[in-house]
Coordinates of C-alpha atoms and ligand atoms in Angstrom, one line a residue:
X1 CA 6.8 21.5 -11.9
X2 CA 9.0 18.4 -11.8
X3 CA 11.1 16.8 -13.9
X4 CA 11.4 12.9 -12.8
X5 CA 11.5 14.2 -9.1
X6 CA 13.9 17.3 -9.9
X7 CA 11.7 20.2 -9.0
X8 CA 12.0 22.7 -11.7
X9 CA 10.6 26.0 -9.8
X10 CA 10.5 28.5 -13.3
X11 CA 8.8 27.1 -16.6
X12 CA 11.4 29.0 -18.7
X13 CA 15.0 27.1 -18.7
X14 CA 18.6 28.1 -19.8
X15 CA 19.1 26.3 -23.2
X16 CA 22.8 25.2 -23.6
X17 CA 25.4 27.2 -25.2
X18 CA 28.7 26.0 -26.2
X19 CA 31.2 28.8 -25.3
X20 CA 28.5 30.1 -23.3
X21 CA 27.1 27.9 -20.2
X22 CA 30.3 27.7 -18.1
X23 CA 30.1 27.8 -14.6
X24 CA 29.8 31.4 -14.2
X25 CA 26.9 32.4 -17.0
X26 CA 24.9 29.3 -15.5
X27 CA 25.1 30.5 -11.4
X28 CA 23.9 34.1 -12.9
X29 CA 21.2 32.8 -14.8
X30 CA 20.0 30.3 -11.6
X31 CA 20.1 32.9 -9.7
X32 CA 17.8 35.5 -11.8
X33 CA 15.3 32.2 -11.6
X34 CA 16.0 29.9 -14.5
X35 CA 14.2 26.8 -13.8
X36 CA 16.9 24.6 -15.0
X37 CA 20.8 25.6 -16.7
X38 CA 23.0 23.0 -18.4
X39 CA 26.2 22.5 -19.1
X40 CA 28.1 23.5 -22.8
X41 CA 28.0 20.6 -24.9
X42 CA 30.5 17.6 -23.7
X43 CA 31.9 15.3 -25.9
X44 CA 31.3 11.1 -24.8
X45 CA 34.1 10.7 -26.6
X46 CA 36.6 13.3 -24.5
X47 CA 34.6 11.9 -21.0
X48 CA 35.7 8.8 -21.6
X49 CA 39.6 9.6 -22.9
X50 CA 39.6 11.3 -19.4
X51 CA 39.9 14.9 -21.2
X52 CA 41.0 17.2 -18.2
X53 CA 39.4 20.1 -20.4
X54 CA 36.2 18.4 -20.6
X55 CA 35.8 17.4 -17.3
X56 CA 36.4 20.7 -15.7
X57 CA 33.7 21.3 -17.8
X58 CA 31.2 19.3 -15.9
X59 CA 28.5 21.0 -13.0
X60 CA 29.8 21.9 -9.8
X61 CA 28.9 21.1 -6.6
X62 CA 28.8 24.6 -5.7
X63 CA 26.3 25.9 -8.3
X64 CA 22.9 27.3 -7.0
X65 CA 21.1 24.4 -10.4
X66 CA 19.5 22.5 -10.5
X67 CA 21.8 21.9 -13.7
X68 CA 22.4 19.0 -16.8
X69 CA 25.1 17.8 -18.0
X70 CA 25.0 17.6 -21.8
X71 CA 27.1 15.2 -23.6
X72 CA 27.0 14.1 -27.3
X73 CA 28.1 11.3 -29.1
X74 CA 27.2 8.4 -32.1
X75 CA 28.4 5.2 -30.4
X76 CA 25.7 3.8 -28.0
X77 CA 28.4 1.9 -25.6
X78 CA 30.7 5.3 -25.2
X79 CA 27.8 7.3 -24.6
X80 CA 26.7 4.6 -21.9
X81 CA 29.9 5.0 -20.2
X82 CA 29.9 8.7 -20.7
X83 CA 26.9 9.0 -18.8
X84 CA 28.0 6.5 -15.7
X85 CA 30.8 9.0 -15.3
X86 CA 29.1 12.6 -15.8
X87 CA 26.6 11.0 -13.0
X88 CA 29.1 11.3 -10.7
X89 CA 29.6 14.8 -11.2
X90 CA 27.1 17.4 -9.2
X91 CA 24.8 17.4 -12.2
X92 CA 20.6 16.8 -11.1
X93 CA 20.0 15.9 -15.1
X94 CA 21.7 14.4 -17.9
X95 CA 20.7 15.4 -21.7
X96 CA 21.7 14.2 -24.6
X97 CA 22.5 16.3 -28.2
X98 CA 20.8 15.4 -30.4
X99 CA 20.4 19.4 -32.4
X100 CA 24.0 20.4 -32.9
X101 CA 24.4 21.1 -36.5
X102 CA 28.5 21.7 -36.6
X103 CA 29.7 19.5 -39.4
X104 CA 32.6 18.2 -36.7
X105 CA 30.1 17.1 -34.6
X106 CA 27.5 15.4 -37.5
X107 CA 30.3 14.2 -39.2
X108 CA 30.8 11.3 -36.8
X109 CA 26.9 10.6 -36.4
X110 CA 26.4 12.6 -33.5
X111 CA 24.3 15.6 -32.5
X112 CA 21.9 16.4 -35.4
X113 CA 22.8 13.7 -37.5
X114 CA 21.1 11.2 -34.8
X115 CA 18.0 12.7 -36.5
X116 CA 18.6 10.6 -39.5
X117 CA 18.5 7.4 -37.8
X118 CA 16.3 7.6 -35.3
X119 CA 16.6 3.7 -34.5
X120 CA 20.6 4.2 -33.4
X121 CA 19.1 7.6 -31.3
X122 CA 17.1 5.3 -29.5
X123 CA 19.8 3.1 -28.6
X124 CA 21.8 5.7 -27.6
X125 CA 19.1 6.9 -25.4
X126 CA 18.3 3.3 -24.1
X127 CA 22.0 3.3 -23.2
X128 CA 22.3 6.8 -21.4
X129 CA 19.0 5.8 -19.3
X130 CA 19.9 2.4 -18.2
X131 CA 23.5 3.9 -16.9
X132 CA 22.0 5.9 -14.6
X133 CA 19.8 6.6 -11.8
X134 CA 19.2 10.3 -12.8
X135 CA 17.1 11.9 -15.2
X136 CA 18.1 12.0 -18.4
X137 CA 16.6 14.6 -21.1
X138 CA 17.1 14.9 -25.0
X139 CA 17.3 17.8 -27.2
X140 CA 16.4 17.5 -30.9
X141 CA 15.7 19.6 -33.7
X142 CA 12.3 19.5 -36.1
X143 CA 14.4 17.0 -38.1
X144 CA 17.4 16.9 -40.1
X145 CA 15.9 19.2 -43.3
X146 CA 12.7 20.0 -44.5
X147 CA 12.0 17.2 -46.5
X148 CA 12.5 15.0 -43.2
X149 CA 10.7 16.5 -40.2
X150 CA 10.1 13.8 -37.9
X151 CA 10.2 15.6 -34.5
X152 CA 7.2 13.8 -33.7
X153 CA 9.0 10.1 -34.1
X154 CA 12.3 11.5 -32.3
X155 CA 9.8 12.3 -29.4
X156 CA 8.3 9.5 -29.1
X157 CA 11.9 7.3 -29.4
X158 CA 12.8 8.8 -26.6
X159 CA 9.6 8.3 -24.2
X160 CA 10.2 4.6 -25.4
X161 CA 13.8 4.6 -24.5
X162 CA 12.8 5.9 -21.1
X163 CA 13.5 9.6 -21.3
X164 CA 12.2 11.9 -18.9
X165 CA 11.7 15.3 -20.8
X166 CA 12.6 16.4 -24.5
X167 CA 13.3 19.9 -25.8
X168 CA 12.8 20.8 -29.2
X169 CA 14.9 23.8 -31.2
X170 CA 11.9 23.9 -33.8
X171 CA 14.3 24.3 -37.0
X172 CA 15.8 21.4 -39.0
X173 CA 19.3 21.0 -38.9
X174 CA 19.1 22.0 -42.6
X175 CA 18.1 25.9 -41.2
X176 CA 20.7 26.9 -38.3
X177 CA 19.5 29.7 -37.2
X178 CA 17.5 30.6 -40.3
X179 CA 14.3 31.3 -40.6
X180 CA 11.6 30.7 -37.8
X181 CA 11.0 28.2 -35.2
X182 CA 7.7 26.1 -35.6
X183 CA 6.0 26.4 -32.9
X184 CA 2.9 24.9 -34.3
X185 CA 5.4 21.5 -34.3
X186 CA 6.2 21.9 -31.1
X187 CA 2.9 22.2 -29.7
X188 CA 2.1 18.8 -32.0
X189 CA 4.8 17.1 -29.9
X190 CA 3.2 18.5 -26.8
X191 CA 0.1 16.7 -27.6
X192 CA 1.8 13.6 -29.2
X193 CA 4.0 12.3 -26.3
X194 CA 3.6 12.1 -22.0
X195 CA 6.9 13.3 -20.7
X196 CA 7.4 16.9 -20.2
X197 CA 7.7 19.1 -23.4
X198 CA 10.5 21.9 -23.7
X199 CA 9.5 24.0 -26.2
X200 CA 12.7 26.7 -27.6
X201 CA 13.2 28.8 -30.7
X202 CA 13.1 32.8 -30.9
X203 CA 12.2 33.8 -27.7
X204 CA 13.2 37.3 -27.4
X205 CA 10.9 39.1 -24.6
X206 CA 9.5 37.8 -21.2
X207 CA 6.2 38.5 -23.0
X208 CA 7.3 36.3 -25.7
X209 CA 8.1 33.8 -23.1
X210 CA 4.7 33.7 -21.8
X211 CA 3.0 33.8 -25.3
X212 CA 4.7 30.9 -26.5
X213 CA 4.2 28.4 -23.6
X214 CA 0.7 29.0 -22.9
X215 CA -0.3 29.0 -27.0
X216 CA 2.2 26.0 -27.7
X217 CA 0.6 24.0 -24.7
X218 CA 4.3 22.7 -23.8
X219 CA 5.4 22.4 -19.9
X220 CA 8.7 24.9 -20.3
X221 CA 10.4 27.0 -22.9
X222 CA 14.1 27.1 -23.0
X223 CA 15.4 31.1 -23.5
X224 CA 18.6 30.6 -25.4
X225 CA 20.4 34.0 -27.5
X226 CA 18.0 36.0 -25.8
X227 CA 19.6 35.5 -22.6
X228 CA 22.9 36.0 -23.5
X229 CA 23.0 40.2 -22.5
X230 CA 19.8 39.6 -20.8
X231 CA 20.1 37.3 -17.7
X232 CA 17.7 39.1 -15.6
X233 CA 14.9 37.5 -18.5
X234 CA 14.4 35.0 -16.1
X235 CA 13.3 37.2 -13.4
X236 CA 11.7 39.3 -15.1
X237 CA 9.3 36.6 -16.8
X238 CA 8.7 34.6 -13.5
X239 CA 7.4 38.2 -12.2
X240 CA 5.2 38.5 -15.8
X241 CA 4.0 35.2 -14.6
X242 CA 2.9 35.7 -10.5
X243 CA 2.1 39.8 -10.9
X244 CA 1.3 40.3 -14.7
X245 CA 4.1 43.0 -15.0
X246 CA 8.1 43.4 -14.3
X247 CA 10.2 45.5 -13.4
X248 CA 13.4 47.3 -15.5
X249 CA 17.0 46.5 -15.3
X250 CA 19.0 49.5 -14.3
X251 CA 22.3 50.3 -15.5
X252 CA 24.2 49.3 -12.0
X253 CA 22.8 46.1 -11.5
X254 CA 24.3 45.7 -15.3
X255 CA 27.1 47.1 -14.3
X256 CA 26.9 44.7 -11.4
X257 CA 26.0 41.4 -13.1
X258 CA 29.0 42.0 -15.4
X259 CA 31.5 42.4 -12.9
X260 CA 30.3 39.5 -10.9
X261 CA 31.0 37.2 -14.2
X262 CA 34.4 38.5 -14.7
X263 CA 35.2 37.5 -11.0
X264 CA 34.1 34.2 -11.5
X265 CA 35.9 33.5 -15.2
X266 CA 38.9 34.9 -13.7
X267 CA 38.4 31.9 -11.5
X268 CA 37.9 30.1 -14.2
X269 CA 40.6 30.9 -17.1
X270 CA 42.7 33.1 -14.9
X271 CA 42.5 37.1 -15.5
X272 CA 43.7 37.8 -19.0
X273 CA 41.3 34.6 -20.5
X274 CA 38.7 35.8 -19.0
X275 CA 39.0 39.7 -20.0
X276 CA 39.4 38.3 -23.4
X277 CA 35.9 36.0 -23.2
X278 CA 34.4 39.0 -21.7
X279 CA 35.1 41.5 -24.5
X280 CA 31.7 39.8 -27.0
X281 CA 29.7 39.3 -23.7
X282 CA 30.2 43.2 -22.8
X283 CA 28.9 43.4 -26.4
X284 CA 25.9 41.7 -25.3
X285 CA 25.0 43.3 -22.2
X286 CA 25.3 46.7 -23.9
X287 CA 23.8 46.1 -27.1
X288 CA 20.9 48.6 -28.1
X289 CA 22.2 51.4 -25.3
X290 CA 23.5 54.7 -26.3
X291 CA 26.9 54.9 -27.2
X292 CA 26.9 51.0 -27.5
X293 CA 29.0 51.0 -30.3
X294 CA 31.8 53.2 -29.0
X295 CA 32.1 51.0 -25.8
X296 CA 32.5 47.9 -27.7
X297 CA 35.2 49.4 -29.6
X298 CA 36.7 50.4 -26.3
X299 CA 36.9 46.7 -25.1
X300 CA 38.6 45.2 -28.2
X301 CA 41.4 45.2 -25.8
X302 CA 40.3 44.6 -23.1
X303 CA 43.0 42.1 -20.8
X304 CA 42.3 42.9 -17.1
X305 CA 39.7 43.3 -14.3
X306 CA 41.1 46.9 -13.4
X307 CA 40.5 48.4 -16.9
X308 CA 36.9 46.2 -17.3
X309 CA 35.4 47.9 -14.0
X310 CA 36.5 51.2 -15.1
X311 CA 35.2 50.6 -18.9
X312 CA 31.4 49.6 -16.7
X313 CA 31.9 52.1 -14.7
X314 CA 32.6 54.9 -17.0
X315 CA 30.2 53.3 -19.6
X316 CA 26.9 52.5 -17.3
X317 CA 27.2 54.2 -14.1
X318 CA 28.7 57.9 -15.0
X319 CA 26.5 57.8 -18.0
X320 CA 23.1 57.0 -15.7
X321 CA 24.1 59.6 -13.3
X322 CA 24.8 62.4 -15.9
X323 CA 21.8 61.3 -17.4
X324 CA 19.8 61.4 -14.2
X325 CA 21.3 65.2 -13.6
X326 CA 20.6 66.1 -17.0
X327 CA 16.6 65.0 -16.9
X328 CA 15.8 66.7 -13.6
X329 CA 18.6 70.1 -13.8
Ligands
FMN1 C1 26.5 30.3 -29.6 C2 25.5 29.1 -29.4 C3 25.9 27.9 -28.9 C4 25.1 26.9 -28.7 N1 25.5 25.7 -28.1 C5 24.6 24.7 -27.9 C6 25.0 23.5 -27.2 O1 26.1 23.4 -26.7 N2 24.1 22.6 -27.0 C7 22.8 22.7 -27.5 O2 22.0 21.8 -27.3 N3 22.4 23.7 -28.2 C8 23.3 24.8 -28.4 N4 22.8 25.9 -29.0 C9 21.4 26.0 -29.4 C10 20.6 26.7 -28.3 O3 20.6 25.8 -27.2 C11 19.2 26.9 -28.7 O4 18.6 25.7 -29.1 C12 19.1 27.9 -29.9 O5 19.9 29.0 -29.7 C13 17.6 28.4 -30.2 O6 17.2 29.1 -29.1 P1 17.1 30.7 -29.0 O7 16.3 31.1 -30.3 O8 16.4 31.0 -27.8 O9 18.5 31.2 -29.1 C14 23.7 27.0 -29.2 C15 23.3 28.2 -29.8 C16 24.2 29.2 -29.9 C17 23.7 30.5 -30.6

């Protein structure tokens, strides 16, 4: 599968996550198989102002990808520039936001609020194509409530303004995370436009996965929360696909996975950041095992490397053994 002569080589795709996507969470996730990662949401606005924060942001040369850039913004000519300058990053893809639902983003006519005039969405787009030689995707909602679903007319905006794939979160704006994801709309747009169709909303199992992008008829399905203490989803639904089963996770290549983030935020935010970002992700990664709840407690304070490996340690790999002794003695 191919995305405007990126090859894409899973149909299930990282969906972006502000706070989320950094540099670390994507090279896990490519490397357990997502088909594509992106970047957190970027402000056009912060790009252009030359925001050290933001740019730092931007894909790496040294990630596994291939990985978008996502950037947001309401002004046509900023978002234009935006893109000239993210294409010179080591991004393969550049997407535009047109779902985020966060007032401070709407406010200013960006993200979601595109949805309510589609005309100025298309110029945006028009802009962010003819700036660059890459691909360039879009990500929309249904629409922006549910008296005005126009997924259907985003889609084809964008095909017109020379987009090269479009992912739709099947909830309006209006919802958030509320209620379900349509995946009856998504499977309209499937039908309705000729670029590649990313369907996302609520996938929560590699069989899930599967389900959804063979009934929706779309050409990839973006894993978002799902993925969050589950990276290893993507491996384990590329195996669903070529063998029909997968295997388990065990609790050292958790332990494993989480001490290989930690090494590479501590790159990122220096040590005592990076302990601190990692205290909801352990909640993630542990969330349904036994004695789950104790552990988390445990790493309210977490601040350093030394006391996270011996919290993993103590937590996933003394239990498994005891447990393994228990079972057979
Ligand atoms: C914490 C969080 C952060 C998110 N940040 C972004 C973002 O930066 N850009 C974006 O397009 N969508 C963002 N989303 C939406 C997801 O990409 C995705 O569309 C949504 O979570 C639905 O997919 P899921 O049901 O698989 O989680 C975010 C969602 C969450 C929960």
């Amino acid at each position: 599968m191919q995305i405007a002569g990126i090859k894409i080589k899973s149909r299930a795709v990282m969906a972006p996550m502000a706070g989320i996507t950094d540099f670390a969470f994507r090279s896990i996730v490519a490397e357990y198989g997502a088909g594509l990662v992106t970047s957190e949401l970027l402000s056009a606005n912060a790009i252009v102002r030359g925001s050290e924060k933001t740019i730092m942001m931007l894909p790496r040369p040294d990630e596994p990808g291939p990985v978008a850039a996502q950037i947001f913004g309401a002004d046509p000519e900023i978002m234009r520039e935006a893109a000239m300058i993210v294409s010179r990053s080591s991004c393969q893809i550049i997407d535009i936001n047109f779902g985020c639902p966060v007032k401070k983003v709407t406010k200013c006519g960006a993200g979601a609020a595109a949805l309510k005039d589609i005309k100025t969405a298309g110029r945006i787009a028009a802009a962010v194509v003819n700036s660059t030689d890459k691909p360039v995707t879009a990500k929309i909602r249904s629409g922006w409530g549910a008296e005005s679903v126009n997924a259907i007319e985003m889609a084809k905006t964008m095909e017109d303004a020379g987009v090269d794939a479009i992912t739709i979160h099947a909830r309006t704006a209006a919802q958030g995370y509320s209620g379900e994801a349509d995946w009856e709309l998504i499977s309209e747009v499937a039908r309705r436009v000729n670029i590649p169709v990313i369907g996302n909303g609520d996938i929560d199992s590699p069989e899930t996965a599967v389900e959804k992008l063979w009934s929706a008829g779309c050409d990839f399905v973006m894993i978002g929360r799902a993925a969050l203490g589950a990276p290893w989803i993507f491996r384990q639904f590329n195996e669903l696909c070529s063998t029909g089963s997968y295997g388990k996770i065990s609790n050292s290549e958790i332990a494993a996975v989480i001490l290989r983030q930690m090494e590479m935020m501590t790159g990122l935010y220096g040590e005592r950041n990076a302990a601190r970002k990692m205290r909801t992700r352990l909640g993630y990664y542990t969330r349904g095992l036994t004695g789950a709840a104790r552990f988390r407690k445990a790493v309210t304070k977490l601040e350093s490397a030394r006391e996270l490996e011996e919290l993993v340690t103590g937590f996933l790999l003394e239990k498994q053994v005891s447990a393994t002794y228990g079972g057979t003695g």
